[in-house]
Each structure stands twice: as structure tokens, then as C-alpha cells.
Amino acid sequence: MRTLLLKYLGPKMLREAVATRSCRRRASALGLLVCAPLLGQAQQVLVKANVAEDTVKNKFGPNRRYFGHAYVSYGLLAGAAGQGAELDHGLRSAELRVGGRLKFRFSQALALNLDLGYGYLRYQLSQNPTKLVPSPALHRRESLGLHQLYSEVSVRLNAGRRGNSVGRYLDLLAGGGWVAATNHATEDEPGPGIGSVETTEHGLPYLRRWTSGVGARLGVDRYALTGRYRLSSVFGPGYEQWPDLPRWVVGLEIGLF
């Protein structure tokens, strides 16, 4: 075969043909070496993205199996008080709560909530001749304050279709708290040349250290109306004869999510 090529092409043309063919082979091999890492890298990214989207199921979210968020609520004290324990109702007699909630969803219609948080409850005592709590003495202003650490459990009943959002719901709740600190604050008429006289007492022995209550929460997404009823007495052992303070707290809650 080589003899025939030499006869018709000649030595010089034969060498040029062989050299051209060798260069083509080398160029093809070099191209494969350069492109191979790029092809492998592109294939790896595509496989990772597709597999993650197809096989990983998100279990955390407003309407997923688990959901957690913070919230803040503010409620006004309401309801009747015993004679001698009347309040000045309004913004001064209120409860502020800051807490966190973890929700476990069982189905589209049923879930369970667990709450932990801090609350400050303030009773603004009315100053009238029938006043008995915590003493008959009258002041310009007087209040009882309770700093509480509380926990609550509630059953959530969901309503309607909502996708991955909290939606509309009704919570039936029960819980309790530990009164970590108490105070009794008074403001009296000043003497000549004095702007005001304020006194604050801490560690009040007549206030109960443990509280309990029930309530309900009606909400849409991050906003909810709340109502709680205190089951336990405000006053501790030895002070049961004192007239009771109002037991209801009605207010608004805002979810932080």
C-alpha cells in the first residue's frame, strides 16, 4: 500500500498527508481534554438542582407540618371587680405580652400550639371611699404590677382553604404562669415646692405566685382578637377575704412573621 502511494503521490506529498492527518488527531484530542471538565461540571449542577427539587419536601412554613414565630399582644382588663377593688379602666389597666409560638399541624383543620413568653399585668386601682385593696388609704394614683413568665397550650381549628398561609382560625387555650416579680406603686400629693411623691414597694406578700386561666383566640393570618379568663385568685393564702380584681383580659395580638 505504501509503495503504491509513493508511486502516485511521491515522497513529499505522502509526508504532508501523514502530517496533516496527525495534526487533526492531536487537535481533536486537545479539544476533548479542554471541554471534558466543562461538560462534567454542567452535568453535575443540573443533576443536583433537579434532585433537590424533586425529592426534598419542605415541612416548615405557615401551613406546613411545623411553624414557629414570635408575637406581641396587648389587652385591657375587663369584667366586674369586688367592692373595694375597683379599677380605673383604660390603657392603664392592661396586660402586655411578648412570646413565641410553635405550631404542630395534624391536618388541614386541626393543629396544636405551644406558647412561652413574658407578660406584664398592671391593675390601676380606683381611688374612692370604698377602697380596700391593698389598704383603704387614698392616693393620687395607685397600681399593682405583676411580671409573669407564662406557658400556654391551645388547640387550633382552621377554616377554609389557604395555601401556605396561616389563614383563618380559632384557638381554644389553657395555661398558667409564674409571677416572677411584683410591685405596688403610689403617687401622692406633694408638699410645698415638691413636684410629686412616688413610692414603689417590691416583693408583695399578698399576691399569688402562680396563676392559671383559659381563653380563646380568633385570628386571620398575623392578626387575632384574644380573650382570657383568670381561674386563680390574684391574692395568696391568708388574703382570700380580700375582694377580687377583674378576671378578664380582652385585646389584640400581632404575629411577627
PDB file of C-alpha atoms in Angstrom, residues 11-248:
ATOM      1  CA  PRO A  11       7.568  11.103  -1.117  1.00  0.00           C
ATOM      2  CA  LYS A  12       6.911  14.784  -0.397  1.00  0.00           C
ATOM      3  CA  MET A  13       3.124  14.709  -0.835  1.00  0.00           C
ATOM      4  CA  LEU A  14       2.893  11.491   1.193  1.00  0.00           C
ATOM      5  CA  ARG A  15       4.725  13.094   4.122  1.00  0.00           C
ATOM      6  CA  GLU A  16       2.434  16.143   4.011  1.00  0.00           C
ATOM      7  CA  ALA A  17      -0.704  13.958   4.043  1.00  0.00           C
ATOM      8  CA  VAL A  18       0.515  11.962   7.030  1.00  0.00           C
ATOM      9  CA  ALA A  19       1.461  15.148   8.899  1.00  0.00           C
ATOM     10  CA  THR A  20      -1.973  16.733   8.227  1.00  0.00           C
ATOM     11  CA  ARG A  21      -3.797  13.645   9.493  1.00  0.00           C
ATOM     12  CA  SER A  22      -1.654  13.549  12.649  1.00  0.00           C
ATOM     13  CA  CYS A  23      -2.388  17.227  13.356  1.00  0.00           C
ATOM     14  CA  ARG A  24      -6.122  16.623  13.069  1.00  0.00           C
ATOM     15  CA  ARG A  25      -5.941  13.777  15.567  1.00  0.00           C
ATOM     16  CA  ARG A  26      -3.951  15.892  18.011  1.00  0.00           C
ATOM     17  CA  ALA A  27      -6.404  18.829  17.690  1.00  0.00           C
ATOM     18  CA  SER A  28      -9.390  16.535  18.329  1.00  0.00           C
ATOM     19  CA  ALA A  29      -7.741  15.050  21.410  1.00  0.00           C
ATOM     20  CA  LEU A  30      -6.859  18.513  22.747  1.00  0.00           C
ATOM     21  CA  GLY A  31     -10.447  19.714  22.233  1.00  0.00           C
ATOM     22  CA  LEU A  32     -11.832  16.769  24.201  1.00  0.00           C
ATOM     23  CA  LEU A  33      -9.421  17.433  27.065  1.00  0.00           C
ATOM     24  CA  VAL A  34     -10.457  21.099  27.252  1.00  0.00           C
ATOM     25  CA  CYS A  35     -14.223  20.508  27.035  1.00  0.00           C
ATOM     26  CA  ALA A  36     -14.441  17.462  29.308  1.00  0.00           C
ATOM     27  CA  PRO A  37     -14.314  19.383  32.673  1.00  0.00           C
ATOM     28  CA  LEU A  38     -16.879  21.919  31.461  1.00  0.00           C
ATOM     29  CA  LEU A  39     -19.274  19.208  30.331  1.00  0.00           C
ATOM     30  CA  GLY A  40     -18.852  17.331  33.612  1.00  0.00           C
ATOM     31  CA  GLN A  41     -19.404  20.466  35.691  1.00  0.00           C
ATOM     32  CA  ALA A  42     -22.567  21.462  33.811  1.00  0.00           C
ATOM     33  CA  GLN A  43     -23.971  17.979  34.179  1.00  0.00           C
ATOM     34  CA  GLN A  44     -23.252  17.953  37.931  1.00  0.00           C
ATOM     35  CA  VAL A  45     -25.123  21.259  38.609  1.00  0.00           C
ATOM     36  CA  LEU A  46     -28.184  20.141  36.666  1.00  0.00           C
ATOM     37  CA  VAL A  47     -28.384  16.835  38.496  1.00  0.00           C
ATOM     38  CA  LYS A  48     -28.076  18.483  41.935  1.00  0.00           C
ATOM     39  CA  ALA A  49     -30.782  21.093  41.241  1.00  0.00           C
ATOM     40  CA  ASN A  50     -33.279  18.638  39.804  1.00  0.00           C
ATOM     41  CA  VAL A  51     -32.825  16.005  42.505  1.00  0.00           C
ATOM     42  CA  ALA A  52     -33.215  18.532  45.329  1.00  0.00           C
ATOM     43  CA  GLU A  53     -36.422  19.948  43.892  1.00  0.00           C
ATOM     44  CA  ASP A  54     -37.933  16.556  43.283  1.00  0.00           C
ATOM     45  CA  THR A  55     -37.021  14.700  46.476  1.00  0.00           C
ATOM     46  CA  VAL A  56     -36.840  17.247  49.401  1.00  0.00           C
ATOM     47  CA  LYS A  57     -40.229  18.168  50.906  1.00  0.00           C
ATOM     48  CA  ASN A  58     -40.440  21.404  52.909  1.00  0.00           C
ATOM     49  CA  LYS A  59     -42.006  20.707  56.324  1.00  0.00           C
ATOM     50  CA  PHE A  60     -41.662  24.221  57.840  1.00  0.00           C
ATOM     51  CA  GLY A  61     -43.980  27.104  56.969  1.00  0.00           C
ATOM     52  CA  PRO A  62     -47.250  28.858  57.911  1.00  0.00           C
ATOM     53  CA  ASN A  63     -49.345  25.907  56.702  1.00  0.00           C
ATOM     54  CA  ARG A  64     -46.733  23.133  56.873  1.00  0.00           C
ATOM     55  CA  ARG A  65     -46.297  20.451  59.493  1.00  0.00           C
ATOM     56  CA  TYR A  66     -44.255  22.770  61.746  1.00  0.00           C
ATOM     57  CA  PHE A  67     -44.283  26.553  62.139  1.00  0.00           C
ATOM     58  CA  GLY A  68     -42.771  28.847  64.750  1.00  0.00           C
ATOM     59  CA  HIS A  69     -42.954  32.613  65.195  1.00  0.00           C
ATOM     60  CA  ALA A  70     -42.859  35.412  67.760  1.00  0.00           C
ATOM     61  CA  TYR A  71     -45.797  37.635  68.648  1.00  0.00           C
ATOM     62  CA  VAL A  72     -46.806  40.607  70.770  1.00  0.00           C
ATOM     63  CA  SER A  73     -50.227  41.247  72.329  1.00  0.00           C
ATOM     64  CA  TYR A  74     -51.904  43.993  74.316  1.00  0.00           C
ATOM     65  CA  GLY A  75     -55.129  43.545  76.246  1.00  0.00           C
ATOM     66  CA  LEU A  76     -57.348  45.630  78.505  1.00  0.00           C
ATOM     67  CA  LEU A  77     -58.679  44.390  81.814  1.00  0.00           C
ATOM     68  CA  ALA A  78     -62.438  43.878  81.792  1.00  0.00           C
ATOM     69  CA  GLY A  79     -65.186  42.453  83.946  1.00  0.00           C
ATOM     70  CA  ALA A  80     -66.567  43.192  87.366  1.00  0.00           C
ATOM     71  CA  ALA A  81     -64.424  43.602  90.468  1.00  0.00           C
ATOM     72  CA  GLY A  82     -65.312  43.044  94.089  1.00  0.00           C
ATOM     73  CA  GLN A  83     -66.413  46.072  96.091  1.00  0.00           C
ATOM     74  CA  GLY A  84     -63.266  47.792  97.300  1.00  0.00           C
ATOM     75  CA  ALA A  85     -61.111  46.540  94.393  1.00  0.00           C
ATOM     76  CA  GLU A  86     -62.471  48.647  91.533  1.00  0.00           C
ATOM     77  CA  LEU A  87     -60.144  49.718  88.712  1.00  0.00           C
ATOM     78  CA  ASP A  88     -59.719  52.771  86.539  1.00  0.00           C
ATOM     79  CA  HIS A  89     -60.376  51.010  83.239  1.00  0.00           C
ATOM     80  CA  GLY A  90     -58.499  52.042  80.121  1.00  0.00           C
ATOM     81  CA  LEU A  91     -54.934  51.874  78.870  1.00  0.00           C
ATOM     82  CA  ARG A  92     -53.501  51.987  82.406  1.00  0.00           C
ATOM     83  CA  SER A  93     -55.208  48.730  83.434  1.00  0.00           C
ATOM     84  CA  ALA A  94     -53.838  46.335  80.849  1.00  0.00           C
ATOM     85  CA  GLU A  95     -51.552  43.413  80.055  1.00  0.00           C
ATOM     86  CA  LEU A  96     -48.628  43.386  77.613  1.00  0.00           C
ATOM     87  CA  ARG A  97     -47.327  40.030  76.351  1.00  0.00           C
ATOM     88  CA  VAL A  98     -44.294  39.098  74.262  1.00  0.00           C
ATOM     89  CA  GLY A  99     -43.789  35.450  73.390  1.00  0.00           C
ATOM     90  CA  GLY A 100     -43.039  32.692  70.926  1.00  0.00           C
ATOM     91  CA  ARG A 101     -45.285  30.002  69.472  1.00  0.00           C
ATOM     92  CA  LEU A 102     -44.579  26.591  67.926  1.00  0.00           C
ATOM     93  CA  LYS A 103     -47.377  25.031  65.867  1.00  0.00           C
ATOM     94  CA  PHE A 104     -47.754  21.329  65.044  1.00  0.00           C
ATOM     95  CA  ARG A 105     -50.244  20.685  62.243  1.00  0.00           C
ATOM     96  CA  PHE A 106     -52.110  17.380  62.316  1.00  0.00           C
ATOM     97  CA  SER A 107     -54.382  18.052  59.348  1.00  0.00           C
ATOM     98  CA  GLN A 108     -55.757  20.945  57.308  1.00  0.00           C
ATOM     99  CA  ALA A 109     -58.384  21.525  60.008  1.00  0.00           C
ATOM    100  CA  LEU A 110     -56.528  20.739  63.255  1.00  0.00           C
ATOM    101  CA  ALA A 111     -53.269  21.892  64.883  1.00  0.00           C
ATOM    102  CA  LEU A 112     -51.657  22.209  68.317  1.00  0.00           C
ATOM    103  CA  ASN A 113     -49.858  25.331  69.617  1.00  0.00           C
ATOM    104  CA  LEU A 114     -47.294  25.619  72.407  1.00  0.00           C
ATOM    105  CA  ASP A 115     -46.526  29.126  73.751  1.00  0.00           C
ATOM    106  CA  LEU A 116     -43.845  30.529  76.047  1.00  0.00           C
ATOM    107  CA  GLY A 117     -43.434  34.193  76.929  1.00  0.00           C
ATOM    108  CA  TYR A 118     -43.277  37.141  79.291  1.00  0.00           C
ATOM    109  CA  GLY A 119     -46.207  39.277  80.410  1.00  0.00           C
ATOM    110  CA  TYR A 120     -46.621  42.431  82.464  1.00  0.00           C
ATOM    111  CA  LEU A 121     -50.029  42.894  84.080  1.00  0.00           C
ATOM    112  CA  ARG A 122     -50.977  46.193  85.658  1.00  0.00           C
ATOM    113  CA  TYR A 123     -54.018  46.974  87.836  1.00  0.00           C
ATOM    114  CA  GLN A 124     -54.706  50.724  88.095  1.00  0.00           C
ATOM    115  CA  LEU A 125     -56.662  50.954  91.348  1.00  0.00           C
ATOM    116  CA  SER A 126     -59.580  53.350  91.566  1.00  0.00           C
ATOM    117  CA  GLN A 127     -59.345  55.853  94.439  1.00  0.00           C
ATOM    118  CA  ASN A 128     -62.754  56.028  96.078  1.00  0.00           C
ATOM    119  CA  PRO A 129     -64.114  55.972  99.652  1.00  0.00           C
ATOM    120  CA  THR A 130     -64.935  52.240  99.456  1.00  0.00           C
ATOM    121  CA  LYS A 131     -61.386  51.214  98.501  1.00  0.00           C
ATOM    122  CA  LEU A 132     -59.944  48.261 100.449  1.00  0.00           C
ATOM    123  CA  VAL A 133     -57.118  46.820  98.267  1.00  0.00           C
ATOM    124  CA  PRO A 134     -54.374  46.758  99.305  1.00  0.00           C
ATOM    125  CA  SER A 135     -55.395  49.270 102.003  1.00  0.00           C
ATOM    126  CA  PRO A 136     -58.107  51.932 102.481  1.00  0.00           C
ATOM    127  CA  ALA A 137     -55.538  54.725 102.138  1.00  0.00           C
ATOM    128  CA  LEU A 138     -56.223  57.036  99.196  1.00  0.00           C
ATOM    129  CA  HIS A 139     -53.564  58.340  96.804  1.00  0.00           C
ATOM    130  CA  ARG A 140     -53.387  60.484  93.703  1.00  0.00           C
ATOM    131  CA  ARG A 141     -52.531  57.308  91.721  1.00  0.00           C
ATOM    132  CA  GLU A 142     -52.022  53.698  92.751  1.00  0.00           C
ATOM    133  CA  SER A 143     -51.290  50.472  90.893  1.00  0.00           C
ATOM    134  CA  LEU A 144     -50.315  46.820  91.325  1.00  0.00           C
ATOM    135  CA  GLY A 145     -47.882  45.299  88.798  1.00  0.00           C
ATOM    136  CA  LEU A 146     -47.070  41.656  88.085  1.00  0.00           C
ATOM    137  CA  HIS A 147     -44.144  40.408  85.956  1.00  0.00           C
ATOM    138  CA  GLN A 148     -45.020  36.898  84.746  1.00  0.00           C
ATOM    139  CA  LEU A 149     -43.409  34.049  82.842  1.00  0.00           C
ATOM    140  CA  TYR A 150     -46.214  32.047  81.250  1.00  0.00           C
ATOM    141  CA  SER A 151     -46.854  28.993  79.112  1.00  0.00           C
ATOM    142  CA  GLU A 152     -49.962  28.062  77.140  1.00  0.00           C
ATOM    143  CA  VAL A 153     -51.231  25.175  75.089  1.00  0.00           C
ATOM    144  CA  SER A 154     -54.030  25.614  72.570  1.00  0.00           C
ATOM    145  CA  VAL A 155     -55.971  23.562  70.051  1.00  0.00           C
ATOM    146  CA  ARG A 156     -56.314  25.317  66.688  1.00  0.00           C
ATOM    147  CA  LEU A 157     -59.358  24.825  64.459  1.00  0.00           C
ATOM    148  CA  ASN A 158     -58.650  26.067  60.924  1.00  0.00           C
ATOM    149  CA  ALA A 159     -61.303  27.210  58.459  1.00  0.00           C
ATOM    150  CA  GLY A 160     -61.253  27.453  54.662  1.00  0.00           C
ATOM    151  CA  ARG A 161     -58.609  26.890  52.004  1.00  0.00           C
ATOM    152  CA  ARG A 162     -55.466  28.977  52.474  1.00  0.00           C
ATOM    153  CA  GLY A 163     -52.446  27.511  50.679  1.00  0.00           C
ATOM    154  CA  ASN A 164     -49.173  28.048  52.554  1.00  0.00           C
ATOM    155  CA  SER A 165     -50.505  30.769  54.885  1.00  0.00           C
ATOM    156  CA  VAL A 166     -51.906  30.856  58.420  1.00  0.00           C
ATOM    157  CA  GLY A 167     -55.432  31.704  57.222  1.00  0.00           C
ATOM    158  CA  ARG A 168     -58.475  31.884  59.477  1.00  0.00           C
ATOM    159  CA  TYR A 169     -58.508  30.021  62.777  1.00  0.00           C
ATOM    160  CA  LEU A 170     -59.961  29.659  66.261  1.00  0.00           C
ATOM    161  CA  ASP A 171     -57.689  28.720  69.184  1.00  0.00           C
ATOM    162  CA  LEU A 172     -59.024  27.263  72.423  1.00  0.00           C
ATOM    163  CA  LEU A 173     -56.326  27.750  75.022  1.00  0.00           C
ATOM    164  CA  ALA A 174     -55.360  26.981  78.603  1.00  0.00           C
ATOM    165  CA  GLY A 175     -52.236  27.875  80.522  1.00  0.00           C
ATOM    166  CA  GLY A 176     -50.557  29.208  83.589  1.00  0.00           C
ATOM    167  CA  GLY A 177     -47.725  31.379  84.768  1.00  0.00           C
ATOM    168  CA  TRP A 178     -45.228  32.126  87.458  1.00  0.00           C
ATOM    169  CA  VAL A 179     -45.220  35.622  88.947  1.00  0.00           C
ATOM    170  CA  ALA A 180     -41.509  36.420  88.996  1.00  0.00           C
ATOM    171  CA  ALA A 181     -41.789  39.934  90.490  1.00  0.00           C
ATOM    172  CA  THR A 182     -44.432  42.261  91.917  1.00  0.00           C
ATOM    173  CA  ASN A 183     -44.689  45.961  92.729  1.00  0.00           C
ATOM    174  CA  HIS A 184     -47.058  48.402  94.394  1.00  0.00           C
ATOM    175  CA  ALA A 185     -46.660  51.985  93.152  1.00  0.00           C
ATOM    176  CA  THR A 186     -48.298  55.085  94.608  1.00  0.00           C
ATOM    177  CA  GLU A 187     -48.175  58.801  93.800  1.00  0.00           C
ATOM    178  CA  ASP A 188     -49.264  61.288  96.450  1.00  0.00           C
ATOM    179  CA  GLU A 189     -49.910  64.992  96.798  1.00  0.00           C
ATOM    180  CA  PRO A 190     -46.567  66.790  97.153  1.00  0.00           C
ATOM    181  CA  GLY A 191     -45.576  69.179  99.870  1.00  0.00           C
ATOM    182  CA  PRO A 192     -44.712  72.836  99.237  1.00  0.00           C
ATOM    183  CA  GLY A 193     -42.098  73.154  96.496  1.00  0.00           C
ATOM    184  CA  ILE A 194     -42.166  69.409  95.635  1.00  0.00           C
ATOM    185  CA  GLY A 195     -43.411  68.200  92.240  1.00  0.00           C
ATOM    186  CA  SER A 196     -44.588  64.735  93.306  1.00  0.00           C
ATOM    187  CA  VAL A 197     -44.038  61.991  95.860  1.00  0.00           C
ATOM    188  CA  GLU A 198     -43.790  58.478  94.428  1.00  0.00           C
ATOM    189  CA  THR A 199     -43.323  55.241  96.342  1.00  0.00           C
ATOM    190  CA  THR A 200     -42.729  51.741  94.952  1.00  0.00           C
ATOM    191  CA  GLU A 201     -42.817  48.536  97.009  1.00  0.00           C
ATOM    192  CA  HIS A 202     -41.473  45.227  95.688  1.00  0.00           C
ATOM    193  CA  GLY A 203     -41.931  41.580  96.696  1.00  0.00           C
ATOM    194  CA  LEU A 204     -45.560  41.900  97.794  1.00  0.00           C
ATOM    195  CA  PRO A 205     -46.501  39.005 100.112  1.00  0.00           C
ATOM    196  CA  TYR A 206     -50.237  39.196  99.435  1.00  0.00           C
ATOM    197  CA  LEU A 207     -50.060  38.419  95.671  1.00  0.00           C
ATOM    198  CA  ARG A 208     -50.210  34.810  94.487  1.00  0.00           C
ATOM    199  CA  ARG A 209     -47.086  33.456  92.757  1.00  0.00           C
ATOM    200  CA  TRP A 210     -48.828  31.003  90.407  1.00  0.00           C
ATOM    201  CA  THR A 211     -51.683  31.785  88.038  1.00  0.00           C
ATOM    202  CA  SER A 212     -53.907  29.788  85.698  1.00  0.00           C
ATOM    203  CA  GLY A 213     -56.512  30.608  83.081  1.00  0.00           C
ATOM    204  CA  VAL A 214     -58.374  29.713  79.911  1.00  0.00           C
ATOM    205  CA  GLY A 215     -59.273  31.660  76.803  1.00  0.00           C
ATOM    206  CA  ALA A 216     -59.794  31.878  73.068  1.00  0.00           C
ATOM    207  CA  ARG A 217     -58.102  33.485  70.099  1.00  0.00           C
ATOM    208  CA  LEU A 218     -59.843  34.330  66.808  1.00  0.00           C
ATOM    209  CA  GLY A 219     -57.480  35.266  64.022  1.00  0.00           C
ATOM    210  CA  VAL A 220     -56.763  35.858  60.354  1.00  0.00           C
ATOM    211  CA  ASP A 221     -53.103  35.402  59.357  1.00  0.00           C
ATOM    212  CA  ARG A 222     -50.954  37.588  61.679  1.00  0.00           C
ATOM    213  CA  TYR A 223     -53.831  39.422  63.446  1.00  0.00           C
ATOM    214  CA  ALA A 224     -56.020  37.966  66.194  1.00  0.00           C
ATOM    215  CA  LEU A 225     -58.551  39.024  68.806  1.00  0.00           C
ATOM    216  CA  THR A 226     -57.847  37.449  72.200  1.00  0.00           C
ATOM    217  CA  GLY A 227     -59.850  36.886  75.354  1.00  0.00           C
ATOM    218  CA  ARG A 228     -58.540  35.285  78.555  1.00  0.00           C
ATOM    219  CA  TYR A 229     -60.253  34.471  81.839  1.00  0.00           C
ATOM    220  CA  ARG A 230     -58.210  34.059  85.027  1.00  0.00           C
ATOM    221  CA  LEU A 231     -59.172  30.989  87.048  1.00  0.00           C
ATOM    222  CA  SER A 232     -56.905  31.536  90.040  1.00  0.00           C
ATOM    223  CA  SER A 233     -57.199  34.289  92.615  1.00  0.00           C
ATOM    224  CA  VAL A 234     -54.846  37.269  92.475  1.00  0.00           C
ATOM    225  CA  PHE A 235     -54.258  37.123  96.221  1.00  0.00           C
ATOM    226  CA  GLY A 236     -52.380  34.375  98.006  1.00  0.00           C
ATOM    227  CA  PRO A 237     -53.126  32.292 101.112  1.00  0.00           C
ATOM    228  CA  GLY A 238     -54.223  34.361 104.068  1.00  0.00           C
ATOM    229  CA  TYR A 239     -55.755  37.075 101.872  1.00  0.00           C
ATOM    230  CA  GLU A 240     -58.724  35.188 100.413  1.00  0.00           C
ATOM    231  CA  GLN A 241     -61.148  37.554 102.178  1.00  0.00           C
ATOM    232  CA  TRP A 242     -59.996  40.480 100.024  1.00  0.00           C
ATOM    233  CA  PRO A 243     -62.313  41.453  97.154  1.00  0.00           C
ATOM    234  CA  ASP A 244     -61.119  40.045  93.845  1.00  0.00           C
ATOM    235  CA  LEU A 245     -59.814  42.092  90.922  1.00  0.00           C
ATOM    236  CA  PRO A 246     -61.291  41.809  87.386  1.00  0.00           C
ATOM    237  CA  ARG A 247     -60.597  38.430  85.758  1.00  0.00           C
ATOM    238  CA  TRP A 248     -60.971  39.179  82.015  1.00  0.00           C
TER     239      TRP A 248
END
